[in-house]
Short mmCIF file of C-alpha atoms in Angstrom, two decimals:
data_model
loop_
_atom_site.label_atom_id
_atom_site.label_comp_id
_atom_site.label_asym_id
_atom_site.label_seq_id
_atom_site.Cartn_x
_atom_site.Cartn_y
_atom_site.Cartn_z
CA MET E 10 16.09 9.59 13.48
CA PRO E 11 18.74 7.32 11.61
CA LEU E 12 17.54 4.18 9.69
CA ASP E 13 15.97 1.74 12.60
CA PRO E 14 18.91 0.22 13.87
CA TYR E 15 17.97 -3.35 13.48
CA LEU E 16 17.30 -2.40 9.17
CA ALA E 17 20.61 -0.64 9.19
CA GLY E 18 22.01 -4.20 10.10
CA ARG E 19 20.57 -5.86 7.82
CA VAL E 20 21.05 -3.27 4.98
CA ARG E 21 24.69 -3.83 5.73
CA GLY E 22 24.73 -7.00 3.72
CA ILE E 23 23.71 -6.06 0.53
CA PRO E 24 26.38 -5.09 -1.93
CA THR E 25 27.00 -1.57 -2.56
CA ASP E 26 28.75 -1.79 -5.79
CA PRO E 27 26.24 -0.31 -8.73
CA SER E 28 27.37 -3.01 -10.92
CA TRP E 29 26.06 -5.48 -8.96
CA ASN E 30 23.46 -7.64 -10.35
CA ALA E 31 20.67 -7.11 -7.75
CA ASP E 32 18.05 -9.52 -9.43
CA ARG E 33 15.83 -11.31 -7.00
CA SER E 34 15.55 -14.66 -8.77
CA ASP E 35 19.61 -15.16 -9.33
CA PRO E 36 20.00 -18.14 -7.05
CA ASP E 37 23.33 -16.81 -5.86
CA ASN E 38 21.43 -13.62 -4.35
CA ALA E 39 18.97 -15.58 -2.49
CA PRO E 40 20.69 -15.64 0.84
CA ILE E 41 21.33 -12.42 0.37
CA TYR E 42 18.10 -11.27 0.52
CA ALA E 43 16.73 -14.17 3.22
CA GLU E 44 19.42 -12.09 5.44
CA PHE E 45 17.56 -8.99 4.80
CA PHE E 46 14.04 -9.68 5.24
CA THR E 47 15.02 -11.70 8.44
CA ASP E 48 12.71 -10.03 11.17
CA PRO E 49 13.71 -9.89 14.97
CA ALA E 50 11.32 -12.63 16.15
CA PRO E 51 9.69 -15.48 14.23
CA TYR E 52 6.26 -14.70 12.93
CA GLU E 53 2.97 -16.19 13.00
CA LEU E 54 -0.30 -15.11 11.88
CA PRO E 55 -2.68 -14.29 14.60
CA VAL E 56 -5.37 -17.53 15.33
CA SER E 57 -8.07 -14.90 15.81
CA VAL E 58 -8.49 -14.42 12.26
CA ASP E 59 -10.69 -16.83 9.93
CA ILE E 60 -9.26 -16.76 6.18
CA ARG E 61 -10.89 -17.89 3.33
CA ASP E 62 -10.40 -17.70 -0.48
CA ASP E 63 -12.85 -16.42 -3.25
CA VAL E 64 -13.03 -15.30 -6.71
CA VAL E 65 -15.23 -12.13 -7.68
CA PHE E 66 -15.31 -11.54 -11.71
CA GLY E 67 -14.50 -8.60 -13.40
CA PRO E 68 -14.56 -7.41 -16.71
CA HIS E 69 -10.97 -9.73 -17.43
CA GLY E 70 -12.34 -12.27 -16.16
CA PRO E 71 -11.88 -14.09 -12.69
CA VAL E 72 -10.45 -11.92 -9.52
CA PRO E 73 -8.97 -13.70 -6.59
CA VAL E 74 -9.69 -12.18 -3.39
CA ARG E 75 -8.57 -13.43 0.32
CA ILE E 76 -11.08 -12.76 2.93
CA TYR E 77 -10.15 -12.25 6.52
CA ARG E 78 -12.81 -11.98 9.26
CA ALA E 79 -12.14 -11.88 13.01
CA VAL E 80 -13.33 -14.54 14.55
CA ASP E 81 -14.66 -13.40 17.43
CA ALA E 82 -16.86 -10.90 15.22
CA ILE E 83 -20.65 -9.76 16.80
CA GLY E 84 -23.13 -8.15 14.37
CA LEU E 85 -22.04 -6.21 11.41
CA VAL E 86 -18.42 -4.73 11.00
CA PRO E 87 -16.63 -2.22 8.98
CA ALA E 88 -14.62 -3.55 5.58
CA LEU E 89 -11.76 -2.53 3.86
CA LEU E 90 -10.63 -3.47 0.26
CA TRP E 91 -6.87 -4.20 0.47
CA ASN E 92 -4.26 -3.99 -2.53
CA HIS E 93 -0.69 -5.25 -2.18
CA GLY E 94 2.31 -3.23 -4.11
CA GLY E 95 4.78 -3.98 -6.39
CA GLY E 96 5.56 -1.88 -8.91
CA PHE E 97 2.38 -2.90 -10.39
CA ALA E 98 4.15 -5.94 -12.57
CA GLY E 99 5.00 -8.29 -8.73
CA GLY E 100 3.39 -9.03 -5.89
CA ASP E 101 0.74 -11.32 -4.90
CA LEU E 102 -1.67 -12.80 -2.40
CA ASP E 103 0.83 -14.23 -0.02
CA MET E 104 3.48 -11.57 0.26
CA ASN E 105 3.66 -10.01 3.50
CA GLU E 106 2.13 -6.60 2.52
CA SER E 107 -0.68 -8.62 1.53
CA HIS E 108 -1.69 -11.61 3.87
CA VAL E 109 0.01 -10.72 6.89
CA ALA E 110 -0.79 -6.88 6.86
CA SER E 111 -3.88 -8.59 6.26
CA ALA E 112 -4.61 -11.02 9.05
CA GLU E 113 -2.89 -7.98 11.16
CA LEU E 114 -5.34 -5.65 10.34
CA ALA E 115 -8.61 -7.93 10.74
CA ALA E 116 -7.38 -8.90 13.80
CA ARG E 117 -6.33 -5.61 15.28
CA SER E 118 -9.52 -3.71 14.13
CA GLY E 119 -12.41 -6.34 14.32
CA ALA E 120 -12.95 -5.11 10.39
CA LEU E 121 -13.65 -7.61 7.53
CA VAL E 122 -10.33 -7.17 4.71
CA VAL E 123 -10.06 -8.39 1.93
CA SER E 124 -7.27 -8.50 -0.50
CA VAL E 125 -7.18 -8.18 -3.72
CA GLY E 126 -5.03 -10.58 -6.33
CA TYR E 127 -5.52 -8.11 -9.50
CA ARG E 128 -4.10 -8.26 -12.47
CA LEU E 129 -0.03 -7.64 -13.26
CA ALA E 130 1.35 -5.13 -15.21
CA THR E 131 2.79 -8.22 -17.17
CA ASP E 132 2.93 -10.07 -20.22
CA GLY E 133 1.37 -7.06 -22.12
CA VAL E 134 -0.92 -6.63 -19.76
CA ARG E 135 -1.58 -2.43 -19.00
CA TYR E 136 -3.19 -0.07 -17.49
CA PRO E 137 -6.40 -0.11 -17.19
CA VAL E 138 -6.62 -3.83 -16.75
CA PRO E 139 -5.04 -4.10 -12.87
CA LEU E 140 -7.35 -1.04 -11.91
CA ASP E 141 -10.65 -2.79 -13.50
CA ASP E 142 -9.86 -5.67 -11.37
CA VAL E 143 -9.41 -3.22 -7.94
CA GLU E 144 -13.18 -1.63 -9.41
CA ALA E 145 -14.64 -5.49 -9.65
CA ALA E 146 -13.52 -6.29 -6.21
CA TRP E 147 -14.95 -3.15 -4.94
CA LEU E 148 -18.13 -3.61 -6.71
CA TRP E 149 -18.75 -6.56 -5.31
CA LEU E 150 -17.66 -6.09 -1.74
CA VAL E 151 -20.14 -3.42 -1.91
CA ALA E 152 -23.06 -5.51 -3.48
CA SER E 153 -22.54 -8.40 -1.05
CA ALA E 154 -21.61 -6.63 2.40
CA ALA E 155 -25.28 -7.80 3.79
CA GLY E 156 -23.82 -11.52 3.13
CA LEU E 157 -20.40 -10.76 4.52
CA GLY E 158 -21.82 -9.51 7.75
CA VAL E 159 -20.23 -5.71 6.43
CA ASP E 160 -21.92 -2.14 7.56
CA SER E 161 -21.93 -0.84 4.33
CA ARG E 162 -21.60 2.93 5.87
CA ARG E 163 -18.19 1.54 6.87
CA ILE E 164 -16.31 0.19 3.80
CA ALA E 165 -13.03 1.56 3.26
CA ILE E 166 -10.06 1.07 0.49
CA GLY E 167 -6.46 1.14 0.93
CA GLY E 168 -3.04 -0.25 0.02
CA GLY E 169 0.45 -0.13 -0.40
CA SER E 170 3.04 1.41 -2.29
CA ALA E 171 0.99 0.60 -5.96
CA GLY E 172 -1.61 -1.12 -4.72
CA ALA E 173 -1.99 2.30 -2.63
CA ASN E 174 -1.72 4.34 -6.43
CA LEU E 175 -4.85 1.46 -7.33
CA ALA E 176 -6.92 2.22 -4.19
CA ALA E 177 -7.12 5.79 -4.79
CA ALA E 178 -7.70 5.30 -8.80
CA THR E 179 -10.55 3.43 -8.01
CA VAL E 180 -11.81 6.30 -6.07
CA VAL E 181 -11.19 8.69 -9.03
CA ARG E 182 -13.25 6.53 -11.01
CA LEU E 183 -16.15 5.80 -8.52
CA ARG E 184 -16.39 9.69 -8.01
CA ASN E 185 -15.88 10.13 -11.77
CA ASN E 186 -18.93 7.57 -12.60
CA ALA E 187 -21.23 8.69 -8.90
CA SER E 188 -20.53 5.10 -7.50
CA PRO E 189 -20.48 4.58 -4.28
CA LEU E 190 -17.36 5.58 -2.86
CA PRO E 191 -15.43 4.38 -0.30
CA THR E 192 -16.33 6.20 3.72
CA MET E 193 -12.32 6.02 4.15
CA MET E 194 -9.17 5.25 2.37
CA LEU E 195 -5.81 4.07 3.95
CA LEU E 196 -2.47 4.15 1.98
CA ALA E 197 0.68 3.14 2.87
CA TYR E 198 3.83 4.68 1.41
CA PRO E 199 1.82 5.34 -1.90
CA ALA E 200 3.09 6.20 -5.58
CA LEU E 201 0.59 8.70 -6.73
CA HIS E 202 2.92 11.34 -8.97
CA PHE E 203 4.77 11.15 -11.80
CA PRO E 204 7.76 12.59 -11.84
CA LEU E 205 7.79 12.16 -8.15
CA PRO E 206 8.01 15.59 -6.28
CA ALA E 207 12.06 15.93 -4.93
CA LEU E 208 13.49 14.78 -1.74
CA GLU E 209 14.38 16.99 1.08
CA ASP E 210 17.93 17.71 1.43
CA ASP E 211 18.38 15.78 5.02
CA VAL E 212 16.45 12.48 3.40
CA GLN E 213 18.46 12.60 0.40
CA ALA E 214 21.14 12.69 2.70
CA VAL E 215 20.78 9.41 4.59
CA MET E 216 19.01 7.93 1.17
CA ALA E 217 22.52 8.57 -0.82
CA THR E 218 24.09 5.89 1.66
CA LEU E 219 21.51 3.17 0.37
CA PRO E 220 22.29 0.58 -1.68
CA GLN E 221 20.58 1.41 -5.33
CA VAL E 222 18.24 -2.14 -4.56
CA LEU E 223 16.57 -0.24 -2.11
CA ARG E 224 15.87 2.84 -3.72
CA ALA E 225 13.44 4.40 -6.28
CA SER E 226 15.37 6.25 -9.06
CA ALA E 227 14.47 8.42 -11.47
CA ALA E 228 14.40 6.14 -14.21
CA ALA E 229 12.79 3.20 -11.80
CA VAL E 230 10.00 5.27 -11.77
CA THR E 231 9.64 6.28 -14.69
CA ALA E 232 10.14 2.70 -15.73
CA MET E 233 7.41 1.97 -13.70
CA PHE E 234 4.70 3.83 -14.76
CA ALA E 235 5.88 3.18 -18.68
CA ASN E 236 5.33 -0.28 -18.18
CA TYR E 237 1.65 0.16 -16.73
CA ALA E 238 0.39 2.81 -18.52
CA GLY E 239 2.26 2.24 -21.84
CA ARG E 240 3.71 5.86 -21.77
CA ILE E 241 5.07 8.47 -19.97
CA SER E 242 2.81 11.43 -21.73
CA ASP E 243 -0.58 12.60 -21.06
CA LEU E 244 -1.31 10.63 -18.31
CA PRO E 245 -4.70 10.09 -16.80
CA ALA E 246 -6.04 10.90 -13.39
CA GLU E 247 -6.51 7.45 -13.49
CA VAL E 248 -2.39 6.22 -13.18
CA THR E 249 -1.00 9.39 -11.80
CA PRO E 250 -4.23 10.16 -8.71
CA GLY E 251 -1.93 12.59 -7.69
CA HIS E 252 -2.81 14.48 -10.38
CA ALA E 253 -6.68 14.25 -10.12
CA ASP E 254 -9.49 16.70 -8.99
CA LEU E 255 -9.21 15.56 -5.46
CA ARG E 256 -12.50 16.85 -4.38
CA LYS E 257 -14.90 14.64 -2.55
CA PHE E 258 -12.61 12.18 -1.55
CA PRO E 259 -13.19 10.09 1.08
CA ALA E 260 -11.42 10.93 4.87
CA THR E 261 -8.01 9.33 4.55
CA ARG E 262 -4.43 8.18 6.45
CA ILE E 263 -1.13 8.15 4.77
CA LEU E 264 1.20 5.85 6.33
CA ILE E 265 5.06 7.45 4.83
CA SER E 266 8.15 5.53 5.46
CA GLU E 267 10.97 7.95 6.85
CA TYR E 268 13.53 6.78 4.14
CA ASP E 269 11.50 6.34 0.80
CA ASP E 270 12.34 7.69 -2.45
CA PHE E 271 7.95 7.89 -2.74
CA ARG E 272 8.16 9.88 0.47
CA PRO E 273 7.17 13.03 -1.11
CA SER E 274 4.30 11.70 -3.39
CA GLY E 275 2.30 10.54 0.15
CA GLU E 276 3.06 14.20 1.88
CA LEU E 277 1.96 16.13 -1.36
CA PHE E 278 -0.76 13.89 -1.28
CA ALA E 279 -1.83 14.82 1.89
CA GLU E 280 -1.56 18.44 1.38
CA GLN E 281 -3.46 18.49 -1.71
CA LEU E 282 -6.50 16.52 -0.42
CA ALA E 283 -5.80 19.16 2.84
CA GLU E 284 -6.56 21.93 0.56
CA VAL E 285 -9.63 20.96 -1.15
CA GLY E 286 -11.27 20.21 2.44
CA VAL E 287 -10.86 16.73 2.49
CA PRO E 288 -9.96 15.65 6.08
CA VAL E 289 -6.37 13.82 5.98
CA GLU E 290 -4.35 12.12 8.75
CA THR E 291 -0.53 11.32 8.35
CA ARG E 292 1.85 9.24 10.04
CA LEU E 293 5.74 9.03 9.50
CA SER E 294 7.22 5.35 10.29
CA THR E 295 10.26 6.56 11.91
CA GLY E 296 13.47 4.57 10.13
CA MET E 297 11.44 3.03 7.88
CA LEU E 298 12.19 1.97 4.27
CA HIS E 299 9.85 1.95 1.68
CA GLY E 300 7.25 -1.27 1.64
CA HIS E 301 7.80 -1.61 5.26
CA LEU E 302 4.51 -3.60 5.39
CA ASN E 303 6.62 -6.23 3.82
CA ARG E 304 8.01 -6.88 7.18
CA THR E 305 6.44 -8.33 10.10
CA PRO E 306 4.78 -6.93 13.40
CA ALA E 307 7.83 -8.54 14.78
CA LEU E 308 10.01 -5.14 14.08
CA PRO E 309 8.09 -2.85 16.45
CA GLU E 310 7.79 0.13 13.76
CA VAL E 311 5.70 -2.17 11.47
CA SER E 312 3.69 -3.01 14.26
CA ARG E 313 2.75 0.64 15.41
CA SER E 314 1.95 1.09 11.82
CA LEU E 315 -0.50 -2.10 11.41
CA ASP E 316 -2.22 0.30 15.05
CA TYR E 317 -2.76 3.21 13.12
CA PHE E 318 -4.16 1.89 10.07
CA ALA E 319 -6.52 -0.53 12.49
CA ALA E 320 -7.52 2.97 14.40
CA ALA E 321 -9.13 4.40 11.82
CA PHE E 322 -11.70 1.65 12.05
CA ALA E 323 -12.75 3.12 16.03
CA PRO E 324 -15.64 4.33 16.75
CA THR E 325 -13.77 7.26 18.73
CA VAL E 326 -10.56 7.71 16.58
CA ASN E 327 -7.69 9.83 18.42
CA SER E 328 -5.53 12.30 16.56
CA ALA E 329 -2.67 11.22 14.96
CA PRO E 330 0.91 12.04 15.16
CA SER E 331 0.88 14.30 12.59
CA SER E 332 -1.83 15.62 10.90
CA HIS E 333 -3.25 18.16 8.18
CA GLU E 334 -6.57 19.24 9.64
#
């Protein structure tokens, strides 16, 4: 289908001139981005979720986490360690992809959700520091399961974009170290390969009409991985999990944005998991751009995407619209 009609209307407000200074910190651009990120209706966090901040400690010091628990949860509940995106160099616990997504997933699934404020690849910070932080949060969640009222047999890991990379990379590390593995992965529009696989022609035709600021050009992807890893050659599997040995990975759900330069990475990863016998399902979020969980459930397709992940915690999970058996 074409780009979601509501998003298409918002996209028209973004300059298409390649020379436009798209810096989001530029005050002159604030109205443009505010208009683009305005959703169809006001949003309020679910009142059925209790939210509190905490800190865990890893090899680089304290790591902030935010814990979301459904107030009517009874008995031991499943849990999800969630990691926001932002190209490894941006994002925080307050962004929609972290705060709104975590609150909604807790409310919709009954799972306890722990969002991780890992260190960003800025000011000289590089791999493996962000990954070390996520691993520290994972090991803390596993060790604290009883005290948090969590069923230790049902702890998942996930994230969006670069956060999905960190989730998958954590599994690579845990598997290699014989550490406790998640029972499930939930990956939203993941960035798992470098270089990225190519888009299909029909998707590329739509992507070519979008303003450059909404694209992940080859140069931008190269810069993202170079900034994170400090190089673009001889990258370890913890940086590009799509090039790892994926055997013994947990069952995985992958959410794919239809119009997204990272779409082929998620689709290829699903094929790779299926090839080695890992149960994997995918859902194509129709009409959506990369990072659509940074919007709110006021946009219907965002709500459906959240339901897709929340349903993974149900005792019996129905088949997704698109799956790799």
